[in-house]
Coordinates of C-alpha atoms in Angstrom, one line a residue:
Chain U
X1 CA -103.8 -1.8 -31.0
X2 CA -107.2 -0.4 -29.4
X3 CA -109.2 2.0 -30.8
X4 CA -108.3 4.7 -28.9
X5 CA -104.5 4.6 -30.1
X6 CA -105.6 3.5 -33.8
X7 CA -107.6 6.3 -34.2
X8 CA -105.0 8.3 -32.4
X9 CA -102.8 7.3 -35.1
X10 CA -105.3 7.9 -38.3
X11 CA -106.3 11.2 -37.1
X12 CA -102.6 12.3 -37.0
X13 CA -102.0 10.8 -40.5
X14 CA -104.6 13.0 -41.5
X15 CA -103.1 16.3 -39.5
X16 CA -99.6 15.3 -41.0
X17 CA -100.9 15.6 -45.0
X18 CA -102.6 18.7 -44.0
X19 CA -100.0 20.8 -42.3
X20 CA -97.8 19.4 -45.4
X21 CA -100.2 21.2 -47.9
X22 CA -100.6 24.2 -46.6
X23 CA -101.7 25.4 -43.1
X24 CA -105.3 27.0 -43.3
X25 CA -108.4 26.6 -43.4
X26 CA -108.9 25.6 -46.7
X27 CA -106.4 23.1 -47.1
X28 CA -107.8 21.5 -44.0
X29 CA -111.3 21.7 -45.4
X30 CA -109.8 20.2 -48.7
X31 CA -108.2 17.2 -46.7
X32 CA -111.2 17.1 -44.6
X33 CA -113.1 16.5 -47.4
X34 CA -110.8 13.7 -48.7
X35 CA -111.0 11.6 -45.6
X36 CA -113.8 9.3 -45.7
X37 CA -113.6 8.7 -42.0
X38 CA -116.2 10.9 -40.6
X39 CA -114.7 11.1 -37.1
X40 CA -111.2 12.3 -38.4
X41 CA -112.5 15.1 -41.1
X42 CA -114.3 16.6 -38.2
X43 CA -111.5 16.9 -35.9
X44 CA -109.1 17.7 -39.0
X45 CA -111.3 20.5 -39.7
X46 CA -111.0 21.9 -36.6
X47 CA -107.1 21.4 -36.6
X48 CA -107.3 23.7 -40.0
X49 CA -108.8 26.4 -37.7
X50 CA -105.9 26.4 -35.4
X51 CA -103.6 26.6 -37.6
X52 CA -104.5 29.9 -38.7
X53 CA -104.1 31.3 -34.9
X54 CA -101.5 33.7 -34.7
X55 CA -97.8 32.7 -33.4
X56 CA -97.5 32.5 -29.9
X57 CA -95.5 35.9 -29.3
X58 CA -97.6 37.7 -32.1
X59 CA -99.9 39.1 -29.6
X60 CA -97.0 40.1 -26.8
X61 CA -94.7 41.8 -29.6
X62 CA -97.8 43.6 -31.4
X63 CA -99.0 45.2 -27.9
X64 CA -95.3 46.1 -27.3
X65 CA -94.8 48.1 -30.7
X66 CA -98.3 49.7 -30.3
X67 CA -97.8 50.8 -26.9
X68 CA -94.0 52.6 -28.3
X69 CA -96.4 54.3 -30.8
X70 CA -98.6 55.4 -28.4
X71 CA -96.1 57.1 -26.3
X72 CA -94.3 58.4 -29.0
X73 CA -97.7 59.9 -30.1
X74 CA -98.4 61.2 -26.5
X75 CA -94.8 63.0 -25.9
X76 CA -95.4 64.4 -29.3
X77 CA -99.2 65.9 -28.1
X78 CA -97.9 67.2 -25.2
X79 CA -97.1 71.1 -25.4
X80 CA -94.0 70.3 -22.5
X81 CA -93.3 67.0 -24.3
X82 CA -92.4 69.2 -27.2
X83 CA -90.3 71.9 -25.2
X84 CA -88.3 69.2 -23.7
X85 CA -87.3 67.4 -26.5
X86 CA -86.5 70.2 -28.6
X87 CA -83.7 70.3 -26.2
X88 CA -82.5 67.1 -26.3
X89 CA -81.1 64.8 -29.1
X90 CA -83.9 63.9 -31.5
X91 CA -83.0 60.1 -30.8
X92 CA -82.3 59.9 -27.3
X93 CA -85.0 58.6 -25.7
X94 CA -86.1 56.4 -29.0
X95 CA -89.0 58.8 -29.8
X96 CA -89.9 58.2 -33.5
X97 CA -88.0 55.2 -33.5
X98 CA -90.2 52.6 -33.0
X99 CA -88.7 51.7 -30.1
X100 CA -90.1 50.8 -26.3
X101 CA -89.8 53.8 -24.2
X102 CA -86.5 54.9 -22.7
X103 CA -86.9 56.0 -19.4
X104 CA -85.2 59.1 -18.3
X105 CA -84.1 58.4 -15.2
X106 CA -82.8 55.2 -16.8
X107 CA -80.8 57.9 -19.5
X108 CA -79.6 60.1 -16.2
X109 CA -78.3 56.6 -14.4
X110 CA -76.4 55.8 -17.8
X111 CA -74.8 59.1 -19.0
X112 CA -73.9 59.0 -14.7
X113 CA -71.9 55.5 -15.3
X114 CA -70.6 56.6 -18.0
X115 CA -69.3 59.9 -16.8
X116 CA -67.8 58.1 -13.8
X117 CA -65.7 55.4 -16.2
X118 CA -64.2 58.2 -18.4
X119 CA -63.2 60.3 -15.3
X120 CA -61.4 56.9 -13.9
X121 CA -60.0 55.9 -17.2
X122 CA -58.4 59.2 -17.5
X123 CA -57.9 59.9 -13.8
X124 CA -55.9 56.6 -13.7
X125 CA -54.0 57.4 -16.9
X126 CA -52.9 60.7 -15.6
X127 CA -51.7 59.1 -12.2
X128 CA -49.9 56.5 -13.8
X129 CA -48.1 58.9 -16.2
X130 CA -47.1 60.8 -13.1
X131 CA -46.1 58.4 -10.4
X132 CA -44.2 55.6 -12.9
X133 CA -41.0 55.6 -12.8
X134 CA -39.5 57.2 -16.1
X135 CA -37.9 54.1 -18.1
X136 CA -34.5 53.7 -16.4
X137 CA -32.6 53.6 -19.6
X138 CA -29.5 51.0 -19.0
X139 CA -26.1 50.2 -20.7
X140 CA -24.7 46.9 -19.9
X141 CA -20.7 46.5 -20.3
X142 CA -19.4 43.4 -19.6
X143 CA -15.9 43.8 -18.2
X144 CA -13.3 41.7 -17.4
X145 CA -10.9 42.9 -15.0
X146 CA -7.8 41.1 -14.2
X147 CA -7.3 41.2 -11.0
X148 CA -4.4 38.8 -10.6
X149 CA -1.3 39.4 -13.3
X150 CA -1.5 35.8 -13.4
X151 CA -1.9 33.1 -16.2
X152 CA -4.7 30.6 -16.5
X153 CA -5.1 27.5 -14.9
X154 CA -5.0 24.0 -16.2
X155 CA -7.5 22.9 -14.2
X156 CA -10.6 24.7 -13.0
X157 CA -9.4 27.4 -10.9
X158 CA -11.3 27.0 -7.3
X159 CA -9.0 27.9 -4.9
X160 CA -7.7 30.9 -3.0
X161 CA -6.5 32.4 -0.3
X162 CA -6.3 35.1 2.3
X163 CA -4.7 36.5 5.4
X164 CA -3.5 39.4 7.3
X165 CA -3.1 40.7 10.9
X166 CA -5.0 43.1 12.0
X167 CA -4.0 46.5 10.8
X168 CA -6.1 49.3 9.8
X169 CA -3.7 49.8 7.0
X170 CA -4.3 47.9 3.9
X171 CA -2.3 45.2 2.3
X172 CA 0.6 47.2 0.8
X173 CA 1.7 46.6 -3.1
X174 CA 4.5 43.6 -3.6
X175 CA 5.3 40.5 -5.5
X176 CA 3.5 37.0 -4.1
X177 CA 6.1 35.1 -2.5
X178 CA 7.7 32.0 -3.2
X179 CA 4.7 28.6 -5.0
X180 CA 4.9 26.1 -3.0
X181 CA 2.5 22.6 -2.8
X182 CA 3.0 23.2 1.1
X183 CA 3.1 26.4 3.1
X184 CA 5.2 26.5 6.6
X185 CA 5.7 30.4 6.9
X186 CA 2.8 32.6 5.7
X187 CA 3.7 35.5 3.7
X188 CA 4.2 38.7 5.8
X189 CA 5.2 42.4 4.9
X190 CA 6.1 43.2 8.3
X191 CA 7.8 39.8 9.4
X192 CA 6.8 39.6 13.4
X193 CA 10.3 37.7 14.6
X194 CA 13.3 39.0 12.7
X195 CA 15.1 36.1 14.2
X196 CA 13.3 32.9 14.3
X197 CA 15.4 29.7 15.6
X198 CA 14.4 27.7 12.0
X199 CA 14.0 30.1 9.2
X200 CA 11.9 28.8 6.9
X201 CA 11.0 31.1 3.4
X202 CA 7.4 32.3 3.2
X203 CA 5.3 30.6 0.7
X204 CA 1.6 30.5 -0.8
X205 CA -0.1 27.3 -1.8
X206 CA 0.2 27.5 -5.6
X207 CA 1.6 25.4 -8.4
X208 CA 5.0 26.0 -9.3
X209 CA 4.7 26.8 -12.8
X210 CA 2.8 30.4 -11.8
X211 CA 5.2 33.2 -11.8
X212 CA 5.0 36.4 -10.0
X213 CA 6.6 39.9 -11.2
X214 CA 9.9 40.4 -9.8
X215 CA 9.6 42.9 -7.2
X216 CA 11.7 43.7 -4.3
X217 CA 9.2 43.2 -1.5
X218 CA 6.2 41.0 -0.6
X219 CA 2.9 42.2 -1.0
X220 CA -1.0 41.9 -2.8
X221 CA -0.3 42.5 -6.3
X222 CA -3.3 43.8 -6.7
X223 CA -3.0 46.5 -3.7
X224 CA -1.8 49.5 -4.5
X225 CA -0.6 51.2 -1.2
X226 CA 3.0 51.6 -1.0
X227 CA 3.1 51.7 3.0
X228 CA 4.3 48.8 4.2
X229 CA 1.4 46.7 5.7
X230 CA -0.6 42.9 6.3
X231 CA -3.4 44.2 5.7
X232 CA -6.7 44.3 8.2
X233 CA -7.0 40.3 7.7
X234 CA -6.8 37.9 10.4
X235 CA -4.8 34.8 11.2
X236 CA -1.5 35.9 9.3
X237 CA -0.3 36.4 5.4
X238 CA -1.7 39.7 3.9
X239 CA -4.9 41.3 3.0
X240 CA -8.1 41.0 3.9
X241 CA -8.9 37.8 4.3
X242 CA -7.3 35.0 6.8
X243 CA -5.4 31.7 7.3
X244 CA -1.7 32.7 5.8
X245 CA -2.5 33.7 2.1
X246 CA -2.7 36.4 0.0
X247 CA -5.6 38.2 -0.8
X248 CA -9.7 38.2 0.3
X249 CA -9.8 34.8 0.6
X250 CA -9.8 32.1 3.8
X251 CA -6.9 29.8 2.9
X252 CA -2.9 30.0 1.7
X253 CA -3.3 30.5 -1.5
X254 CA -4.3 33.6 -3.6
X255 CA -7.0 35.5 -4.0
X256 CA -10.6 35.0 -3.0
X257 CA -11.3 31.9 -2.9
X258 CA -10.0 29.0 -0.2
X259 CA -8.4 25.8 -0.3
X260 CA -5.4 27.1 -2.1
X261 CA -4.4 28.1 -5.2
X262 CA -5.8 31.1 -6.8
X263 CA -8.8 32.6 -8.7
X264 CA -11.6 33.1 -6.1
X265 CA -13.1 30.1 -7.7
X266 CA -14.3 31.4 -10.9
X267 CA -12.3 31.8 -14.7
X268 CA -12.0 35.6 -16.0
X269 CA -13.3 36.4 -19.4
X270 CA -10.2 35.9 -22.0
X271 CA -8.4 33.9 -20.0
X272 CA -7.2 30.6 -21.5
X273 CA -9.9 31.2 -24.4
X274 CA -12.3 31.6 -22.0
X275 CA -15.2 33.3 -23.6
X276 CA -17.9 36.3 -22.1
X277 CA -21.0 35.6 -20.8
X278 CA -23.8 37.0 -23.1
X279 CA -26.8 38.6 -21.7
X280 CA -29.4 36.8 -23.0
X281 CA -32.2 38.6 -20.9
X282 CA -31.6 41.8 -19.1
X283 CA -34.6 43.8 -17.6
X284 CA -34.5 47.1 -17.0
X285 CA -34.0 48.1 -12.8
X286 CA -36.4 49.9 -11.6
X287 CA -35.5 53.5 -10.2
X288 CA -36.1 54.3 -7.2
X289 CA -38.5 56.8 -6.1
X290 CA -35.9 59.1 -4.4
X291 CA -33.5 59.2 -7.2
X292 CA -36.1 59.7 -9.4
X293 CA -37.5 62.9 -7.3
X294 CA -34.2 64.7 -7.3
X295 CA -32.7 63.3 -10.6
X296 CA -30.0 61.3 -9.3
X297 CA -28.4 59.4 -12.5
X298 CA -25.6 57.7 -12.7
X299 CA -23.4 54.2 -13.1
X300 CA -23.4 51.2 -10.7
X301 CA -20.6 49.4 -10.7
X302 CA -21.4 44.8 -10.0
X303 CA -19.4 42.5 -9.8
X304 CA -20.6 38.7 -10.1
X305 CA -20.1 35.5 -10.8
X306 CA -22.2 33.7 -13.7
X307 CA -22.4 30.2 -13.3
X308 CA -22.1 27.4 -15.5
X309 CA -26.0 27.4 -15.4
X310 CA -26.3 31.5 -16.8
X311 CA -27.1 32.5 -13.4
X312 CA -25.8 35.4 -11.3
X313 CA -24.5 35.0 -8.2
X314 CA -22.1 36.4 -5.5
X315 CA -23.5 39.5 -6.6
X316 CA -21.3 43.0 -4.7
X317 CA -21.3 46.1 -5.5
X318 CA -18.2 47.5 -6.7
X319 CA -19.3 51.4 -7.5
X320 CA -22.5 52.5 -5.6
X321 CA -24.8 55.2 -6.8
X322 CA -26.8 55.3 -3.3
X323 CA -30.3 56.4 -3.3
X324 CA -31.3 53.0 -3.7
X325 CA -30.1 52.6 -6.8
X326 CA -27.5 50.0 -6.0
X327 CA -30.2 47.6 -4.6
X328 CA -32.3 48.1 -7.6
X329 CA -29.5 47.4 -9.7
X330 CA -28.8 44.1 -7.8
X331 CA -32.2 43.6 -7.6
X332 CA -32.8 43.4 -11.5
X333 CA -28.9 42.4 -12.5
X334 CA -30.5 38.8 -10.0
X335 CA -33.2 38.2 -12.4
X336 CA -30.5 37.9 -15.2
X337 CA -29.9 35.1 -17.3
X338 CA -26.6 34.8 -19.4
X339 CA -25.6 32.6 -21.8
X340 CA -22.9 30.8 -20.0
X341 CA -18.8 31.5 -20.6
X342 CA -17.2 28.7 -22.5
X343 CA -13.7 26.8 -21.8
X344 CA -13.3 24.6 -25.1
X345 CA -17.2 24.5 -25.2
X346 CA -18.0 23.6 -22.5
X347 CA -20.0 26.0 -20.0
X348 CA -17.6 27.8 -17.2
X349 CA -17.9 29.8 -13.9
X350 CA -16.8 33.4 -15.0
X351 CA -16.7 36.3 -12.8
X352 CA -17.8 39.7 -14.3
X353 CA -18.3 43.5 -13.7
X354 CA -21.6 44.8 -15.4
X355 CA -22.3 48.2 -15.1
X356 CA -25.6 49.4 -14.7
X357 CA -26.2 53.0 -16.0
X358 CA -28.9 55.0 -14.4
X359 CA -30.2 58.1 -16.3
X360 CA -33.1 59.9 -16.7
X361 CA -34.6 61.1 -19.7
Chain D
X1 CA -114.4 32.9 -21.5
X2 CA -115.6 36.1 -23.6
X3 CA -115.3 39.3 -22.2
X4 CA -118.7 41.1 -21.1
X5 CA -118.2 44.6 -22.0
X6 CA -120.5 47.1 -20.9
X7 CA -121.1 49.5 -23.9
X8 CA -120.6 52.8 -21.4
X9 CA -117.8 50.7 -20.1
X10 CA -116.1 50.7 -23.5
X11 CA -116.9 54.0 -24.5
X12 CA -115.3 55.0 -21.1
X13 CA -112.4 53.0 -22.5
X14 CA -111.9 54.6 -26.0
X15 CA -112.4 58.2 -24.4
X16 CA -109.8 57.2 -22.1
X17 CA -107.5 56.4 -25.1
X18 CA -108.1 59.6 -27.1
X19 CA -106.9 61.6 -24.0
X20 CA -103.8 59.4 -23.6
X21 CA -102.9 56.9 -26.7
X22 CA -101.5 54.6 -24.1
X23 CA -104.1 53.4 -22.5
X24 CA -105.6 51.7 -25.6
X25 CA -103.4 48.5 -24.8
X26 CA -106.8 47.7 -23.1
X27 CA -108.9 48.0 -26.2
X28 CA -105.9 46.2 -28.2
X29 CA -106.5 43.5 -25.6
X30 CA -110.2 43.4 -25.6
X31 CA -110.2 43.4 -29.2
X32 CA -107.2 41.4 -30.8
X33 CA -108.9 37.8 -31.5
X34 CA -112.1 39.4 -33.5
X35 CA -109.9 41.2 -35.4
X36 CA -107.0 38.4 -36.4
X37 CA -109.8 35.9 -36.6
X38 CA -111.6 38.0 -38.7
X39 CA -108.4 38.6 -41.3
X40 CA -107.2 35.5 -41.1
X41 CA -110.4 33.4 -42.0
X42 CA -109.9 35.4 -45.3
X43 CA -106.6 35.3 -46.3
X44 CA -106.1 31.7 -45.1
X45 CA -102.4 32.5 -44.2
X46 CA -100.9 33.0 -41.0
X47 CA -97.9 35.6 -41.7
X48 CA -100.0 38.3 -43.9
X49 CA -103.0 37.9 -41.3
X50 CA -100.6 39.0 -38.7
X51 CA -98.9 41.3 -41.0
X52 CA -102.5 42.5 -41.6
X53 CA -103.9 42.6 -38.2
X54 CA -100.4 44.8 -37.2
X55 CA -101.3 47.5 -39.8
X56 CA -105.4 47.5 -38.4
X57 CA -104.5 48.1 -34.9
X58 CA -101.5 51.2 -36.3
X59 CA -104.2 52.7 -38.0
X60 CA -106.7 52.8 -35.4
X61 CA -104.2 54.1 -32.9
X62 CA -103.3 56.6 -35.7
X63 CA -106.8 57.6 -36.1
X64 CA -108.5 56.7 -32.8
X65 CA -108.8 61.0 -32.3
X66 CA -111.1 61.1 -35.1
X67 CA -113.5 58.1 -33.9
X68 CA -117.1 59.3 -32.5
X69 CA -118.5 57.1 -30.3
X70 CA -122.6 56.4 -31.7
X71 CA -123.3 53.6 -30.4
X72 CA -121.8 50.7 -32.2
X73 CA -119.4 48.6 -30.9
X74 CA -115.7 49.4 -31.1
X75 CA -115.1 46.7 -32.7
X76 CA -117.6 47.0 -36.1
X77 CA -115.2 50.3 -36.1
X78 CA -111.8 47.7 -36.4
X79 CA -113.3 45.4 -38.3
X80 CA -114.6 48.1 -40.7
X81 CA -110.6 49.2 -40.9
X82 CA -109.8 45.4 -41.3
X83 CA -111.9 45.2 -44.0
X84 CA -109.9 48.3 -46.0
X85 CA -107.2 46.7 -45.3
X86 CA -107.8 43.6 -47.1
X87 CA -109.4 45.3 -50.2
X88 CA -106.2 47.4 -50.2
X89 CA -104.5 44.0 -49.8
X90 CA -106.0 41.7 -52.7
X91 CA -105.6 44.7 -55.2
X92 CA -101.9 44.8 -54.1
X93 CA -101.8 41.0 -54.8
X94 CA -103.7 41.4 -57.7
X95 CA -106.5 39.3 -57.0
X96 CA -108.9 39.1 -59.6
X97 CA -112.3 39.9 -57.9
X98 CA -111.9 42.0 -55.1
X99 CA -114.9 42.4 -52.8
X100 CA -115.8 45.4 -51.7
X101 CA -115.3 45.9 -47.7
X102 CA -119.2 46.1 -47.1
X103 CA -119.5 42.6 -48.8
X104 CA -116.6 41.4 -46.0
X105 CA -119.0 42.8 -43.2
X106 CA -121.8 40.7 -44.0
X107 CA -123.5 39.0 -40.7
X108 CA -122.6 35.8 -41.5
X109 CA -118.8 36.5 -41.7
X110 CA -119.6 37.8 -38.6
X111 CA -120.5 34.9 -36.9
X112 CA -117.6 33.3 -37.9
X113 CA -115.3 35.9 -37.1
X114 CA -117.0 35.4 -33.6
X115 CA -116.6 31.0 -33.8
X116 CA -112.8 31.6 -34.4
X117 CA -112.4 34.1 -31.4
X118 CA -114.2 32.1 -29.2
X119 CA -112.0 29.2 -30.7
X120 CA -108.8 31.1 -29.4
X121 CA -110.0 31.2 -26.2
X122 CA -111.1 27.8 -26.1
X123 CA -107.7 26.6 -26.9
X124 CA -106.7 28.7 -23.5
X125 CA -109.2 27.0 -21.4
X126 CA -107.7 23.5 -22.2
X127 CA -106.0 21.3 -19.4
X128 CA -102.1 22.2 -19.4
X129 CA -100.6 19.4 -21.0
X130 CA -103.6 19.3 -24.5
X131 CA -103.2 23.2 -24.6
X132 CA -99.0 22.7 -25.0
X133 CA -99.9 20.0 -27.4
X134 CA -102.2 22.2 -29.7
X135 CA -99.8 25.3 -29.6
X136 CA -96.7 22.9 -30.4
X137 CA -98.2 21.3 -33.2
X138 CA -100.6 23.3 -35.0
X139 CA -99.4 27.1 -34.1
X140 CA -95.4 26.3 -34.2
X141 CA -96.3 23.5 -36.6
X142 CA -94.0 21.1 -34.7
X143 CA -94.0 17.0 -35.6
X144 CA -95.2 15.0 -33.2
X145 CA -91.6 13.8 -32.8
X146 CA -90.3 16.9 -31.9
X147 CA -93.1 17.8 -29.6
X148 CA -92.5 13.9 -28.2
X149 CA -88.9 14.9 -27.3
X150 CA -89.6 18.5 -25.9
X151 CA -92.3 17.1 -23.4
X152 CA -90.4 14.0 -22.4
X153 CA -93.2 11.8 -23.3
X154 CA -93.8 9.0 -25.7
X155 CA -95.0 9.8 -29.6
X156 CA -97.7 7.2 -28.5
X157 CA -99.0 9.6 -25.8
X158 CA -98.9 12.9 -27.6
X159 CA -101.2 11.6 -30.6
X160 CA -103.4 10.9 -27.8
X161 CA -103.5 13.9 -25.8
X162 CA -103.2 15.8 -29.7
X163 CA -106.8 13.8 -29.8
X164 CA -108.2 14.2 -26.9
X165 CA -107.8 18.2 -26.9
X166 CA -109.5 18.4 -30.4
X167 CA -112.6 16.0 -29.4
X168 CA -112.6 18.4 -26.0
X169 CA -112.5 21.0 -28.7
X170 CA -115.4 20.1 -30.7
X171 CA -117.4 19.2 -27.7
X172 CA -116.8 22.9 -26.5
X173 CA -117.6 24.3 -30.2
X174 CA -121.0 22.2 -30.4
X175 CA -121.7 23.4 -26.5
X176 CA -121.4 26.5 -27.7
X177 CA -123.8 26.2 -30.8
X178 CA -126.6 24.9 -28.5

């Protein structure tokens, strides 16, 4: 170790036990005075002067409080000082506070802000009262219809069937004609050849242990005009649908659905013990801005399938409200989630009506 | 570096206050190190000579309407309130023998008020890297660890520059005596 760095080392030894006793003069003179080393009481003297100098910001911060008490005492020497501040809050621009100045333009710039965010907080709270749409208030009943008088499946129903020729007319009321695993004539109200060289019975794709009301003529079951008619389907069979069955549907079977059989592809709530799906969330529909202005209320009428899943889908509307109310209906009834329909516990396709009520508070 | 004041300068100065208070930040500025120096060689602690030296410069703003300007520096007229204030001061603390304010105005206390300002500014005129050294460790009464790890150097090398900047000290202080 040289000198430099050993004296470097004694000297700050020597600083340490002074700071330690006391910061000032006297406690350095004391130490100074116990240090025989000549060279380090000098300089540890001189240490004990500066550290009686004021704290770095002591200087800064004094100024800053003396130059707030000298404008305080100007404002308050000044005749027109006086007169304007009698007029104001005592406090508002920090005079007698000893505080630093507040500027006034700085005060004019602030109370301006300020003035501007309360007149948008309660400009937008005024809008928003006006333009939102009053809480469409909703009741939800879950109906099962039964459109076919017939009894449940088996199996999983997933068939159906449809047909029809044409006529503006629709399908006239009647008994479904004979099951049959096999269909050669389609089913037909108004039979087009009286006399065909093979007669051959009508018959719709079902199972055999179905039964169908007695009635004396053919027809939709669930049609109810008595005028004898195929319906406005296509292809032959009755209703509205095509291919030789009965019903909406594209095949020879019944109902909506294709590929024979019946159902439209989806169980009906209490059918078999089949259970109703539960809403399990259900947001409100929006109403629409036109029914809204002219108070239009009323009930919307859906019908839907609810998967296995809890999901709508094939979502029509059965009784329309107009005004845009039906597609807000179908619009929120798509966000839906159900807890699924239950065969013997386990989760089912059901279809549904859910009525979506409209009103206005 | 002291501060040459011209005597009509300063007068020029305080007349300029007693019209408008706030322009006695200038005789604040001019005048600050005599005064703390002054207190704090007496009380030998830092926080009441600044508590102290607030109250002198509050009182001479307060009362700077009533000063008549014969002659003396402005100064004699702080240190003459600095030296009420620290009577008032001991006989608050209870010190046994108070002296009297004339007895704290002596000529020698003086001259050392005058050693410590020119001390202060001293300190300012060291090189950059000395002068952060001195503040750290003797005004914010840091270790030379901590200052060590603030300045990114080595404990070695900050006990060196801590002694170079006083020996640059003394050498200034025994300049200034000759």
């Amino acid at each position: 170790m040289n000198n430099a760095a050993h004296l470097a080392d004694r000297l700050d030894l020597a600083l340490d036990r002074m700071l330690a006793v006391e910061p000032s003069a006297g406690a350095a003179a004391d130490a100074s005075n116990q240090i025989d080393d000549r060279e380090v009481a000098a300089l540890t003297a001189i240490a004990g002067e500066l550290a009686l100098l004021p704290r770095a910001d002591f200087k800064e911060r004094l100024a800053l409080e003396l130059d707030a008490a000298a404008n305080t005492r100007r404002r308050s020497s000044d005749p027109r000082a006086l007169a304007a501040a009698a007029e104001m809050l005592p406090t508002l621009f920090g005079g007698g506070m000893a505080l630093p100045p507040v500027s006034r333009l700085n005060v004019a710039a602030s109370l301006l802000v300020h003035t501007l965010g309360l007149a948008v907080l309660v400009g937008s709270t005024y809008y928003v009262a006006e333009h939102r749409g009053l809480p469409a208030g909703h009741m939800v009943d879950l109906v099962a219809r039964e459109l076919y008088p017939l009894p449940p499946a088996p199996v999983r129903p997933n068939g159906g069937g449809g047909g029809g020729s044409r006529e503006k007319l629709d399908a006239s009321h009647g008994a479904l004609p004979q099951a049959a695993p096999e269909q050669i004539t389609p089913p037909a109200v108004k039979v087009p050849n009286e006399a065909p060289k093979l007669e051959v019975a009508p018959t719709v794709i079902l199972s055999a242990e179905l039964q169908s009301p007695k009635l004396p003529v053919i027809g939709d079951p669930t049609s109810t005009p008595l005028l004898l008619s195929n319906g406005p389907g296509s292809s032959g069979g009755i209703g509205t649908g095509k291919n030789g069955g009965i019903g909406g549907g594209t095949d020879r079977g019944v109902g909506i659905g294709s590929k024979g059989g019946y159902g439209g592809g989806a169980y009906r709530v209490g059918q078999g013990g089949v259970s109703a799906p539960r809403p399990i969330y259900a947001p409100d529909p929006d109403y629409s801005e036109e029914a809204r202005k002219v108070k239009h209320q009323g009930v919307v009428g859906l019908w839907l399938i609810v998967g296995p899943d809890g999901r709508p889908r094939d979502i029509r509307v059965q009784r329309s409200l107009g005004m845009g109310l039906d597609e807000k209906a179908v619009n929120a009834v798509r966000t839906w989630k159900f807890e699924p329909a239950k065969k013997d516990g386990v989760a089912v396709p059901v279809q549904i009506t859910v009525e979506v009520s409209f009103r206005l508070y | 570096m002291r501060a040459l004041v011209i005597p009509t300068d300063e007068r020029l100065m305080i007349e300029a206050a007693q019209r408008d208070p706030s322009r006695f930040a200038a005789l604040y500025e001019q005048n600050f190190d005599r005064v703390y120096g002054f207190i704090a060689r007496r009380v030998r602690d830092r926080a009441v000579a600044e508590d102290i030296t607030a109250d002198v410069f509050h009182r001479a703003l307060e009362h700077l309407g009533k000063y008549q300007w014969q002659g003396a520096p402005f100064s004699a007229w702080l240190l003459r309130i600095a030296a009420n204030a620290l009577t008032d001061h001991w006989r608050k603390t209870s010190r046994e023998a108070v002296p009297t304010a004339d007895e704290l105005l002596d000529s020698a206390v003086a001259d050392e008020t005058e050693s410590r300002a020119i001390l202060a500014e001293m300190v300012a005129g060291l090189p950059e890297d000395q002068r952060r050294v001195i503040l750290r460790r003797f005004v914010d009464q840091r270790s030379i660890k901590e200052i060590a790890a603030e300045l990114g150097r080595s404990e070695g090398a900050i006990k060196q520059l801590q002694l170079r900047a006083l020996e640059n000290l003394r050498a200034r202080m025994r300049s200034q005596h000759e």
